[in-house]
mmCIF file of C-alpha atoms and ligand atoms in Angstrom:
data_model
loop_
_atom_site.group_PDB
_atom_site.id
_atom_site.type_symbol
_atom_site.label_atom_id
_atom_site.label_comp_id
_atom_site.label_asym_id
_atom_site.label_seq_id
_atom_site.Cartn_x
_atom_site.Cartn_y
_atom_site.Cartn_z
ATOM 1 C CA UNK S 1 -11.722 23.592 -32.888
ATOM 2 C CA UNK S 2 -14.176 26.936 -33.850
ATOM 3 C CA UNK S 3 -17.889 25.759 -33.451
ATOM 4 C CA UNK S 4 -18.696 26.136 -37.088
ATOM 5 C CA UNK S 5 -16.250 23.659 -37.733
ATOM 6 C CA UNK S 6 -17.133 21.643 -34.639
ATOM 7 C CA UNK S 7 -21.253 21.738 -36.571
ATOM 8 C CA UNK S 8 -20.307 21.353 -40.065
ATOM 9 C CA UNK S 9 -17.833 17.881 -38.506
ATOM 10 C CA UNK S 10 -21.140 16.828 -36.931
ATOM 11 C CA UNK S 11 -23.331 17.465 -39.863
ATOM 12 C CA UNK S 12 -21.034 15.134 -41.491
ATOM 13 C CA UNK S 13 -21.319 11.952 -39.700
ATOM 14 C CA UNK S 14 -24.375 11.342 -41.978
ATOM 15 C CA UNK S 15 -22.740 11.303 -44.848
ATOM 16 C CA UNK S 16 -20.235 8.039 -43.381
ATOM 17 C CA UNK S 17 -20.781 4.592 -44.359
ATOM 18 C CA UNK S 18 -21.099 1.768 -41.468
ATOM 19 C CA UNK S 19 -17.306 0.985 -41.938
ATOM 20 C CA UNK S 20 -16.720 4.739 -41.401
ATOM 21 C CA UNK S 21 -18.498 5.473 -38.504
ATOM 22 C CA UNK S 22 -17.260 1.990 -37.039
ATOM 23 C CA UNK S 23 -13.905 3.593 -37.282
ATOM 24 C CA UNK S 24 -14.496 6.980 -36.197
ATOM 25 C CA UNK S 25 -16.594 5.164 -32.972
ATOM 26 C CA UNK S 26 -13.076 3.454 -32.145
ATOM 27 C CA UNK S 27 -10.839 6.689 -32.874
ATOM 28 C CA UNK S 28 -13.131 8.441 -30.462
ATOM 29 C CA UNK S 29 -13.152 5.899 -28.007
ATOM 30 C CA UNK S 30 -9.640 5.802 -28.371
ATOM 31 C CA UNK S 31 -9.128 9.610 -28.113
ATOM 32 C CA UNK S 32 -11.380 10.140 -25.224
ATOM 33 C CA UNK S 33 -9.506 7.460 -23.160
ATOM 34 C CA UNK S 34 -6.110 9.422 -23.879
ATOM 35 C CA UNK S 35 -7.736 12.519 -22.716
ATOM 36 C CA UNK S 36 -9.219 10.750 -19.330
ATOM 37 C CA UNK S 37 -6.251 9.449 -18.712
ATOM 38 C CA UNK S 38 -4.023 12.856 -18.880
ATOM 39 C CA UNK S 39 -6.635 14.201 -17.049
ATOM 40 C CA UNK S 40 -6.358 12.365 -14.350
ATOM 41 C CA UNK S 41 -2.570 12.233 -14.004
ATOM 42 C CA UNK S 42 -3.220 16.390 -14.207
ATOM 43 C CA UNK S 43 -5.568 16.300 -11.347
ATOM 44 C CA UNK S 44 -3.454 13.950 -8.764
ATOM 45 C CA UNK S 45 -0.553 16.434 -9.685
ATOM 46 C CA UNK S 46 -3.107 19.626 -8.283
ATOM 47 C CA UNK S 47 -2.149 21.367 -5.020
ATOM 48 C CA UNK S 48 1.339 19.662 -4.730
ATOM 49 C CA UNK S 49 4.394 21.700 -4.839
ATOM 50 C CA UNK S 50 7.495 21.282 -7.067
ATOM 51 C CA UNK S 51 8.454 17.516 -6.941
ATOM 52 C CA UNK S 52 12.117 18.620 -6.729
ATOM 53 C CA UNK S 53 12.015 21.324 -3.926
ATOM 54 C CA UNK S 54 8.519 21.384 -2.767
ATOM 55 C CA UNK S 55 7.960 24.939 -3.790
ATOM 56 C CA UNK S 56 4.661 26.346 -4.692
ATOM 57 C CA UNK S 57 6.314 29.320 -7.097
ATOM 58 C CA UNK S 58 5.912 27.539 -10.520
ATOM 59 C CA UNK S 59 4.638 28.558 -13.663
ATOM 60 C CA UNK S 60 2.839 26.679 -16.884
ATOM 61 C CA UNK S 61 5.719 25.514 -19.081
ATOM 62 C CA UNK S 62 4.530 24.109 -21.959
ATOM 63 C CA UNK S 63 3.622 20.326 -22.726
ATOM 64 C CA UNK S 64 5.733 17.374 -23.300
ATOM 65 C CA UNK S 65 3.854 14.027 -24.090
ATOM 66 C CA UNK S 66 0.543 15.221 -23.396
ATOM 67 C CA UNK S 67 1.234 16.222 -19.540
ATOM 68 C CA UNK S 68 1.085 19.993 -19.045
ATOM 69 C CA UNK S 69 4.895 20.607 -18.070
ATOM 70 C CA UNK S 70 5.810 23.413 -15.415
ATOM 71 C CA UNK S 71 9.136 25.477 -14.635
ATOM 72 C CA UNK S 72 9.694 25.768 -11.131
ATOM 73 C CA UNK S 73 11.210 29.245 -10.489
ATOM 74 C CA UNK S 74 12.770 28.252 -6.892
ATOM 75 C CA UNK S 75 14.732 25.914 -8.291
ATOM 76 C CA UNK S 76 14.549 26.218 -11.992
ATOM 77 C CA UNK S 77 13.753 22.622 -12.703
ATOM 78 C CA UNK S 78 10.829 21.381 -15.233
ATOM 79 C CA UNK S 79 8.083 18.919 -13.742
ATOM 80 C CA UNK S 80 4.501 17.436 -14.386
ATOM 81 C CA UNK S 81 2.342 15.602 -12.773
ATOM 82 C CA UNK S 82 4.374 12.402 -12.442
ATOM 83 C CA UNK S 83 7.519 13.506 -11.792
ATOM 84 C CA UNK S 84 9.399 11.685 -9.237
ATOM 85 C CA UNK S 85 6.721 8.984 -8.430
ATOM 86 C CA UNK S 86 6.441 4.973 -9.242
ATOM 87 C CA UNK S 87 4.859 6.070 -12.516
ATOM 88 C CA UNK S 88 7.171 8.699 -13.658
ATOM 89 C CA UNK S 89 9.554 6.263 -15.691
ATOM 90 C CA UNK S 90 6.414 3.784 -17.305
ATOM 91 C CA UNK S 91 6.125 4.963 -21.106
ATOM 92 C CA UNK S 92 2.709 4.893 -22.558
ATOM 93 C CA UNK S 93 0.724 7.705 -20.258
ATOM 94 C CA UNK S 94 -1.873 7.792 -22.111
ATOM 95 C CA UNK S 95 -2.606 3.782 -21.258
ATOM 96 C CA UNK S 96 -2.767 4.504 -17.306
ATOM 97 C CA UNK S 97 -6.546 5.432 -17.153
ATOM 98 C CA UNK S 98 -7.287 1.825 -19.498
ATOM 99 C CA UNK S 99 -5.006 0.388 -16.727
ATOM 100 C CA UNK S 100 -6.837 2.210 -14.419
ATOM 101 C CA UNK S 101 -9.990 0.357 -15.711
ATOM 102 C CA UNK S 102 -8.255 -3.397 -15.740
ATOM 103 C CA UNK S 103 -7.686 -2.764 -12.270
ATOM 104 C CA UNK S 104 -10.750 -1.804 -11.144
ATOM 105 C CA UNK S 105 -11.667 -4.895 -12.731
ATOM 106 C CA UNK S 106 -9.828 -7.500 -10.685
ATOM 107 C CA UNK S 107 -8.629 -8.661 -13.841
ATOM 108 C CA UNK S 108 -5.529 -10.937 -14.402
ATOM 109 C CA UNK S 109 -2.357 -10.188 -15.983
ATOM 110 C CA UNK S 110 -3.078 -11.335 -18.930
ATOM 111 C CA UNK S 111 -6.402 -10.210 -19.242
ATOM 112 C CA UNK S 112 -5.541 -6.918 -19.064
ATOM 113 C CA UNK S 113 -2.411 -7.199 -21.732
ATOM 114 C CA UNK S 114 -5.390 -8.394 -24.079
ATOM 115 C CA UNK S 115 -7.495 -5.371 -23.118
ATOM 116 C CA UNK S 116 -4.681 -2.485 -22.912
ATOM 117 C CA UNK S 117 -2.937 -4.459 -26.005
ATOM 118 C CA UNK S 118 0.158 -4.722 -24.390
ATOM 119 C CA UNK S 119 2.949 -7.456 -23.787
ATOM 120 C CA UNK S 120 2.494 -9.392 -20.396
ATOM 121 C CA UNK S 121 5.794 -8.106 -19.140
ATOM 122 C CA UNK S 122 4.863 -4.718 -20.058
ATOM 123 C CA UNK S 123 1.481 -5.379 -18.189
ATOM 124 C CA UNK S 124 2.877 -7.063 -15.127
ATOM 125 C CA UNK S 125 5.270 -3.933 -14.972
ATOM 126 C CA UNK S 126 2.660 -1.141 -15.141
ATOM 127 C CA UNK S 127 0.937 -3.613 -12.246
ATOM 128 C CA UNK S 128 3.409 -3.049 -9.636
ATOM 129 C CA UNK S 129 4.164 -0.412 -10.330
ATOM 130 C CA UNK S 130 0.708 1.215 -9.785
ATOM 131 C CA UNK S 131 0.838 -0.388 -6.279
ATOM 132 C CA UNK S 132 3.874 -0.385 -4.908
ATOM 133 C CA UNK S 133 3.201 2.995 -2.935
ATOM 134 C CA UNK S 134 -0.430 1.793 -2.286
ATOM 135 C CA UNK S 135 1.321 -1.114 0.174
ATOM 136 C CA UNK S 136 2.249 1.880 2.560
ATOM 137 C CA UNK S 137 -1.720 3.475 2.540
ATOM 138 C CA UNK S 138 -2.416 1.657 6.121
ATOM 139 C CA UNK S 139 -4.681 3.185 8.067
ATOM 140 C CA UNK S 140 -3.510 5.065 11.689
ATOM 141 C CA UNK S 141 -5.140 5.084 14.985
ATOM 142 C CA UNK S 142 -7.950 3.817 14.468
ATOM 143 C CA UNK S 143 -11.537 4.707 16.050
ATOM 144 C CA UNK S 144 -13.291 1.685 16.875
ATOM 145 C CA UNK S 145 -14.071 -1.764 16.846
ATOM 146 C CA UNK S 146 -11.003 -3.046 14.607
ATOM 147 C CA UNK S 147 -11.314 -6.997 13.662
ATOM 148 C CA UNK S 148 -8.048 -8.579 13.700
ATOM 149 C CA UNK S 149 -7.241 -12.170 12.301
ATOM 150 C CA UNK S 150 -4.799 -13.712 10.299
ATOM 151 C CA UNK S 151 -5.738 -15.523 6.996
ATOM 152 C CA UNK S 152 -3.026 -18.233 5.165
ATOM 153 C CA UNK S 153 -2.023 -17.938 1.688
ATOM 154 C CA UNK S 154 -0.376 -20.514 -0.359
ATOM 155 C CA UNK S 155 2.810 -19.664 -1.008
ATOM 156 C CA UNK S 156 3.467 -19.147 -4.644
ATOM 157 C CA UNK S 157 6.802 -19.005 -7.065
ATOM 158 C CA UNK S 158 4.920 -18.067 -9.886
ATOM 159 C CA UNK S 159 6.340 -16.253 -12.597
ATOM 160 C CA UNK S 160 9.900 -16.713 -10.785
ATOM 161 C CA UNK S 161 12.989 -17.627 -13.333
ATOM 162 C CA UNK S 162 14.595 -19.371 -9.942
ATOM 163 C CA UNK S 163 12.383 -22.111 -8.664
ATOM 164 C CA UNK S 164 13.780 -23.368 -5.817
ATOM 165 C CA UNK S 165 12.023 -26.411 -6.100
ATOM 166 C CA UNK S 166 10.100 -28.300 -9.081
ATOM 167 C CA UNK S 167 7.263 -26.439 -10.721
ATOM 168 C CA UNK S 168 3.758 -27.601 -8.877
ATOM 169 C CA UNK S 169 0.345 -27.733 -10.464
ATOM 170 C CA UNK S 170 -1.559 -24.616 -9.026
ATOM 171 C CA UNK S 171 -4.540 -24.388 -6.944
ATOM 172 C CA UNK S 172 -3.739 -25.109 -3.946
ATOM 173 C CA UNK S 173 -6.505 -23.950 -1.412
ATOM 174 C CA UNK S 174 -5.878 -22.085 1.593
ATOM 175 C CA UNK S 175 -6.964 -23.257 5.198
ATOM 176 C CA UNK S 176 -6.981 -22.242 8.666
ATOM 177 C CA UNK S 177 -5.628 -25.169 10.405
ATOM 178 C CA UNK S 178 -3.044 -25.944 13.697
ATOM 179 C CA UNK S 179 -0.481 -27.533 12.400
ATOM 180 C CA UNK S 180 0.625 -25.463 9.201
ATOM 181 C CA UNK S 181 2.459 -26.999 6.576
ATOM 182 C CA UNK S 182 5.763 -24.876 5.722
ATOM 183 C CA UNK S 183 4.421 -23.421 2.299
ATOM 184 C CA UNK S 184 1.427 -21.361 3.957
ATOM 185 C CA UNK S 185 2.304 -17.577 4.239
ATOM 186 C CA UNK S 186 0.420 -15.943 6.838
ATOM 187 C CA UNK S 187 -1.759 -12.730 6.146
ATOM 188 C CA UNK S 188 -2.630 -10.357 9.406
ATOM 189 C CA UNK S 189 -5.987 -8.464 8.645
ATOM 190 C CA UNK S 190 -7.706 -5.987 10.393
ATOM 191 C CA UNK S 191 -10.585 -4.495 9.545
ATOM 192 C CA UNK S 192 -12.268 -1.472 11.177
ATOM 193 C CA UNK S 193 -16.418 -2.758 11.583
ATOM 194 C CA UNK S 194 -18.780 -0.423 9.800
ATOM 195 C CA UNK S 195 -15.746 1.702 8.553
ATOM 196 C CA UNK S 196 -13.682 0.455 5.110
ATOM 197 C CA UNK S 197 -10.620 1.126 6.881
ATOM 198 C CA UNK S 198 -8.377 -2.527 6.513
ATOM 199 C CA UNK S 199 -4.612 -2.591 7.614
ATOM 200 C CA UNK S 200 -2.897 -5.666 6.336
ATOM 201 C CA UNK S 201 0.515 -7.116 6.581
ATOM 202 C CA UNK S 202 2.351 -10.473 5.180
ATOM 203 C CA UNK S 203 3.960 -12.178 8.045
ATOM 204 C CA UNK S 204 6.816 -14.642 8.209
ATOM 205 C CA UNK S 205 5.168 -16.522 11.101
ATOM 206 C CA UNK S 206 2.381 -15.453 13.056
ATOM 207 C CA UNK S 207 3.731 -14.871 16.651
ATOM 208 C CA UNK S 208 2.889 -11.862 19.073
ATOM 209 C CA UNK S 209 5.853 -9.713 17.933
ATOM 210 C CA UNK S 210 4.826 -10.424 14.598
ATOM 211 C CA UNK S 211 1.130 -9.269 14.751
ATOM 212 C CA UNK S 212 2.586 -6.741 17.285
ATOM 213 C CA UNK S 213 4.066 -4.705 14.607
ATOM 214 C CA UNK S 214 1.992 -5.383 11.824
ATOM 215 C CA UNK S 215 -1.159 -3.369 14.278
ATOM 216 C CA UNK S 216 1.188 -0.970 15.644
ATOM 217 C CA UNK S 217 0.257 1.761 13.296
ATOM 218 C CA UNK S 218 -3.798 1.172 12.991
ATOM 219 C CA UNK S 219 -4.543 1.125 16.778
ATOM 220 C CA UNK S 220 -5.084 3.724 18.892
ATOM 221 C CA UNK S 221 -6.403 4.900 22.196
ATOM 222 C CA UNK S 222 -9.824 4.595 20.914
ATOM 223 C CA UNK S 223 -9.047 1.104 18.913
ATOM 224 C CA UNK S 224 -10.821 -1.291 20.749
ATOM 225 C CA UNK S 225 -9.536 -4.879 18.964
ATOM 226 C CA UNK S 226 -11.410 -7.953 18.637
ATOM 227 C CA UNK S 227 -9.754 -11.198 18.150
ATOM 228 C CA UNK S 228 -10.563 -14.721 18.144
ATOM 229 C CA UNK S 229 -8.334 -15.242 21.457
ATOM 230 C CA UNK S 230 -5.104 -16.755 19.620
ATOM 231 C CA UNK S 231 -2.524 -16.378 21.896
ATOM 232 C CA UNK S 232 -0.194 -14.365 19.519
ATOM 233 C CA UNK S 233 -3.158 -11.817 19.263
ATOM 234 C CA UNK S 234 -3.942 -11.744 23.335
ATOM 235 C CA UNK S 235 0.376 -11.403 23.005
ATOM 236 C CA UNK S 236 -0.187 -8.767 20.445
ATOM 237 C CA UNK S 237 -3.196 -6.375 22.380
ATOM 238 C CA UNK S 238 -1.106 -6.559 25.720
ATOM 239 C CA UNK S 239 2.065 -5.377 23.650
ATOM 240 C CA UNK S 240 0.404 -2.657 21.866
ATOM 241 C CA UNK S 241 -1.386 -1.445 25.176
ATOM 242 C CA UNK S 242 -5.090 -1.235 23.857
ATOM 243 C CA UNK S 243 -8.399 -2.333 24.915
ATOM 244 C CA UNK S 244 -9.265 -6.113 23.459
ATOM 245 C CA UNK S 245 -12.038 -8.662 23.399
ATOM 246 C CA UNK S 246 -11.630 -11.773 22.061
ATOM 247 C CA UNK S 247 -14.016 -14.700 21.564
ATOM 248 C CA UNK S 248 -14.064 -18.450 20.773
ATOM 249 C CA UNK S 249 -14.204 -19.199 17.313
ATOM 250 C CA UNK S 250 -15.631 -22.358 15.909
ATOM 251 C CA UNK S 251 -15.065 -22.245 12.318
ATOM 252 C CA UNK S 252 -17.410 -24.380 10.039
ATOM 253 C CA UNK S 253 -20.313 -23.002 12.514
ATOM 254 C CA UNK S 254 -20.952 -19.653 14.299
ATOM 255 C CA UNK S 255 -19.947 -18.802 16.906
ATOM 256 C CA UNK S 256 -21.244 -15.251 17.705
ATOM 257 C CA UNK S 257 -21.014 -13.486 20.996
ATOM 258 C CA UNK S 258 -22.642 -10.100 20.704
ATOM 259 C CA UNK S 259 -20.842 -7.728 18.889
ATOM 260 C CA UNK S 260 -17.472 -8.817 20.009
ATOM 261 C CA UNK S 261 -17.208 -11.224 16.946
ATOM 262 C CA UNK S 262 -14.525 -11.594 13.724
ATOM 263 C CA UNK S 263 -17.359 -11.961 11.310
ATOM 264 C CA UNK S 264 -16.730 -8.582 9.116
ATOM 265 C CA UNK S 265 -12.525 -9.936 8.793
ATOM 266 C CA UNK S 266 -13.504 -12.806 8.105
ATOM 267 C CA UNK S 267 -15.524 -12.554 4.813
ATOM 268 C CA UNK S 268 -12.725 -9.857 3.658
ATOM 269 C CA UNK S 269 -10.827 -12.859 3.951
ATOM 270 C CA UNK S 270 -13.127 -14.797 2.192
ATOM 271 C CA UNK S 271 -13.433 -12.786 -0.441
ATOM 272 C CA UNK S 272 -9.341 -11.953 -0.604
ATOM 273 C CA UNK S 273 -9.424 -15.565 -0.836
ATOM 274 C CA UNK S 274 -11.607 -16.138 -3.695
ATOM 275 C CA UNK S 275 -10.293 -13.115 -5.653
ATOM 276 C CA UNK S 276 -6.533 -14.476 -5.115
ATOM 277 C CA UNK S 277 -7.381 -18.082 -6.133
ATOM 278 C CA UNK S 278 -10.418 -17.616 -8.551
ATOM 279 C CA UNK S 279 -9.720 -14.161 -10.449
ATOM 280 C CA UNK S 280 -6.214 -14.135 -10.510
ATOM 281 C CA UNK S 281 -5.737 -17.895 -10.331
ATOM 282 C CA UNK S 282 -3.030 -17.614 -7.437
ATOM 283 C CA UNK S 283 -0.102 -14.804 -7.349
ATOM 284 C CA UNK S 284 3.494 -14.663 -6.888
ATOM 285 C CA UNK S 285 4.262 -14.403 -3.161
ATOM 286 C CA UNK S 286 6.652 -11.687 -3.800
ATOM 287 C CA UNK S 287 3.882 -9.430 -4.804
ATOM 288 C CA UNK S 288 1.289 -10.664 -2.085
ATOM 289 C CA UNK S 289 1.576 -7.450 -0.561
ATOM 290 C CA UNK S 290 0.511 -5.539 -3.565
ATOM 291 C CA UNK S 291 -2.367 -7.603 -4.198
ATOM 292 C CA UNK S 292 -3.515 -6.988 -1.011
ATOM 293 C CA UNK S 293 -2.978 -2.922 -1.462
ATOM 294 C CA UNK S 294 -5.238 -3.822 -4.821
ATOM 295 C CA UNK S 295 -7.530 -5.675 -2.522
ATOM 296 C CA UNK S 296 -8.088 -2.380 0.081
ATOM 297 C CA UNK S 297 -8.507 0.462 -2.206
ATOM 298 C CA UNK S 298 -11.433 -1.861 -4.067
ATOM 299 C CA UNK S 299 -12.872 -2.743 -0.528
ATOM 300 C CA UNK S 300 -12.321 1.549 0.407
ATOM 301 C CA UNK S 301 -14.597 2.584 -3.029
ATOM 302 C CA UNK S 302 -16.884 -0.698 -2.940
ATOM 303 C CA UNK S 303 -19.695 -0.055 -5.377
ATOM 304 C CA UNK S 304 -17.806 3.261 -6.642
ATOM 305 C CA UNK S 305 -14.605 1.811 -7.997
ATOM 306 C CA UNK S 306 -13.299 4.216 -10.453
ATOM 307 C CA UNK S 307 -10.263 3.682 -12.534
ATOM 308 C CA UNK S 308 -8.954 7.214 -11.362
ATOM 309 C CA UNK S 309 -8.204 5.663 -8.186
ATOM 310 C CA UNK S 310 -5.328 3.560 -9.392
ATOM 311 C CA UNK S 311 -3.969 6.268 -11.192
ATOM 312 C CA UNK S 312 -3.904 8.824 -7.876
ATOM 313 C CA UNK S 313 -2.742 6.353 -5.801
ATOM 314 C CA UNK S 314 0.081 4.839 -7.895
ATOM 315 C CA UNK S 315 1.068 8.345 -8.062
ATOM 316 C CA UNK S 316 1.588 8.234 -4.364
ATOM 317 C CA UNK S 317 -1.739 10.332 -2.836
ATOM 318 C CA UNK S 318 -2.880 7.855 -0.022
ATOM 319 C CA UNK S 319 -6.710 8.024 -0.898
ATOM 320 C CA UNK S 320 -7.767 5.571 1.085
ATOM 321 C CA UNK S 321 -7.461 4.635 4.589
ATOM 322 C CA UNK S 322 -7.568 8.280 5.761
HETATM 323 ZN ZN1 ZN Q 401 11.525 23.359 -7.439
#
C-alpha cells in the first residue's frame, strides 16, 4: 500500500464505531498472525539448498499459498520453505505460528483445537507432526557433568481404537520403586548440569544395554556421568568407556555428596512429571517420545520460549541441543 493511502486508512479508524474497530482489532490480529507465521516458515527455509538436489543455484519463483516458491535451475524442480519436511503435507500454513504458540504453551490437545479453532484430529495431527523430527535433536558428546537417571511413566493407551485391555480411569501416578509393576514404561534422562543440554530415550526395560545405547550418542571423552549407582547405570558407564561417579540416593530425603549428585535430573523429572500428568492429563505411550522432544526444546529456551521454535524445528533444523 502507497503511504497516502496507508495515512488517509489510519485517519479513518476514528470515524469506526466500537463494533467496527472490534472487528478490524480481530482482522488484524488475524492478519498479523498469518504473516508471522509465513515468516517464519521463510526464515527456517534461509541458507538451505534445493530440498530435491541440495543445490544452492535457485531463483525466486513466484508464490503459491503464501510461501515464496523457488525454481531450482540444477534440477529444474519448484520448492519453498517446507518442501520435503514433516510439515510439508499439513494444510493450513498460515495456522503453524498459532500452533507454534499452543505449544509453547504446554497446552493440551484440546486446548489448543479451541484456540487454533480446529478439529482435535486435525490438532493432534499438526502435534506430531511438529515433533516427530524434534525426537532425533539429542545432544552429542557432551562436555561435562551429565546427570543420568531413569524416571517411570505410566503406560498409557489413550486415544488408541485397539485397547488391549478394558479402558482404566486415568491418573495413575508415577513412582520410583523396586519391584515395578508391568504397566510402568521407563524414561532414561540425562541432563548436562549448568548446560540445557537433556538426551532422553523411552526404554523397554531398564538394563545396562538398554541405558547403554540410549547415552551412547551424548557422552564423550569429556562427559563425566553421574548416577545414582544402579547397577544398569555402573553396567552402562563401563560399556560406554567414560569417566562416572555415582552416589547413594535416598529418595524422600537428601542425600547430597558434593557435586557428584542427581539433583538437576531429578527435578526435570519432576517437572516432566507434573507437565505429563497435570497439563496434559497423561499421554498416549506411543507418542511419549514426542512429548519428551516437546519437553527439551521448552527446557533449551526456558524463560525465552518462542513459538518460532516449533515451527524451525518441526521443519527439521535441530535448534537445540547443539
Ligand atoms: Zn534442485
Amino acid at each position: 500500500m502507497r503511504s497516502d493511502q496507508f495515512k488517509s486508512l489510519l485517519a479513518g479508524l476514528t470515524r469506526l464505531t466500537v463494533r467496527q474497530l472490534d472487528e478490524l482489532r480481530k482482522a488484524v490480529e488475524a492478519q498479523h498472525q498469518r504473516t508471522q507465521a509465513l515468516r517464519a516458515l521463510e526464515a527456517a527455509g534461509e541458507g538451505l539448498g534445493c530440498p530435491h538436489c541440495s543445490s544452492f543455484k535457485f531463483t525466486k519463483n513466484g508464490h503459491s499459498r503464501g510461501l515464496q516458491r523457488y525454481l531450482c535451475t540444477a534440477c529444474s524442480r519448484t520448492f519453498n520453505a517446507a518442501t520435503n519436511t514433516p510439515l510439508s503435507r499439513l494444510r493450513g500454513k498460515e495456522r503453524f505460528f498459532q500452533h507454534g504458540e499452543c505449544l509453547a504453551q504446554g497446552l493440551s490437545i484440546r486446548a489448543a483445537a479451541a484456540e487454533m479453532g480446529v478439529a482435535v484430529s486435525t490438532a493432534f495431527r499438526m502435534r506430531h507432526r511438529f515433533l516427530q523430527e524434534v525426537v532425533s535433536h539429542q545432544p552429542r558428546h557432551v562436555a561435562g557433568l551429565l546427570e543420568a537417571d531413569e524416571t517411570y511413566v505410566r503406560e498409557s493407551q489413550k486415544g488408541s481404537r485397539h485397547l488391549t485391555r478394558p479402558a482404566r480411569h486415568r491418573g495413575g501416578t508415577a513412582v520410583k520403586a523396586k519391584g515395578l509393576p508391568r504397566d510402568l514404561i521407563p524414561v532414561l534422562v540425562g541432563r548436562l548440569r549448568g548446560q540445557p543440554h537433556v538426551v532422553d530415550q523411552v526404554l523397554t526395560s531398564m538394563n545396562i544395554l538398554q541405558a547403554t545405547e540410549a547415552l551412547r550418542g551424548a557422552v564423550g571423552p569429556d562427559t563425566l556421568l553421574c548416577t545414582d549407582g544402579s547397577g544398569a547405570m555402573r553396567g552402562a558407564a563401563k560399556a560406554l568407556g567414560v569417566t562416572s561417579k555415582s552416589i547413594a540416593v535416598s529418595y524422600g530425603g537428601r542425600v547430597v555428596e558434593g557435586v557428584y549428585h542427581v539433583q538437576t535430573v531429578n527435578s526435570y523429572h519432576e517437572r516432566l512429571q507434573s507437565w505429563l500428568s497435570r497439563g496434559l492429563r497423561g499421554v498416549a505411550t506411543k507418542y511419549l517420545p514426542n512429548y519428551l522432544a516437546w519437553m527439551r526444546v521448552s527446557e533449551w529456551y526456558r524463560g525465552d520460549l518462542k513459538p518460532e521454535h516449533f515451527v524451525i524445528s518441526g521443519l527439521g533444523r535441530q535448534l537445540i541441543n547443539t
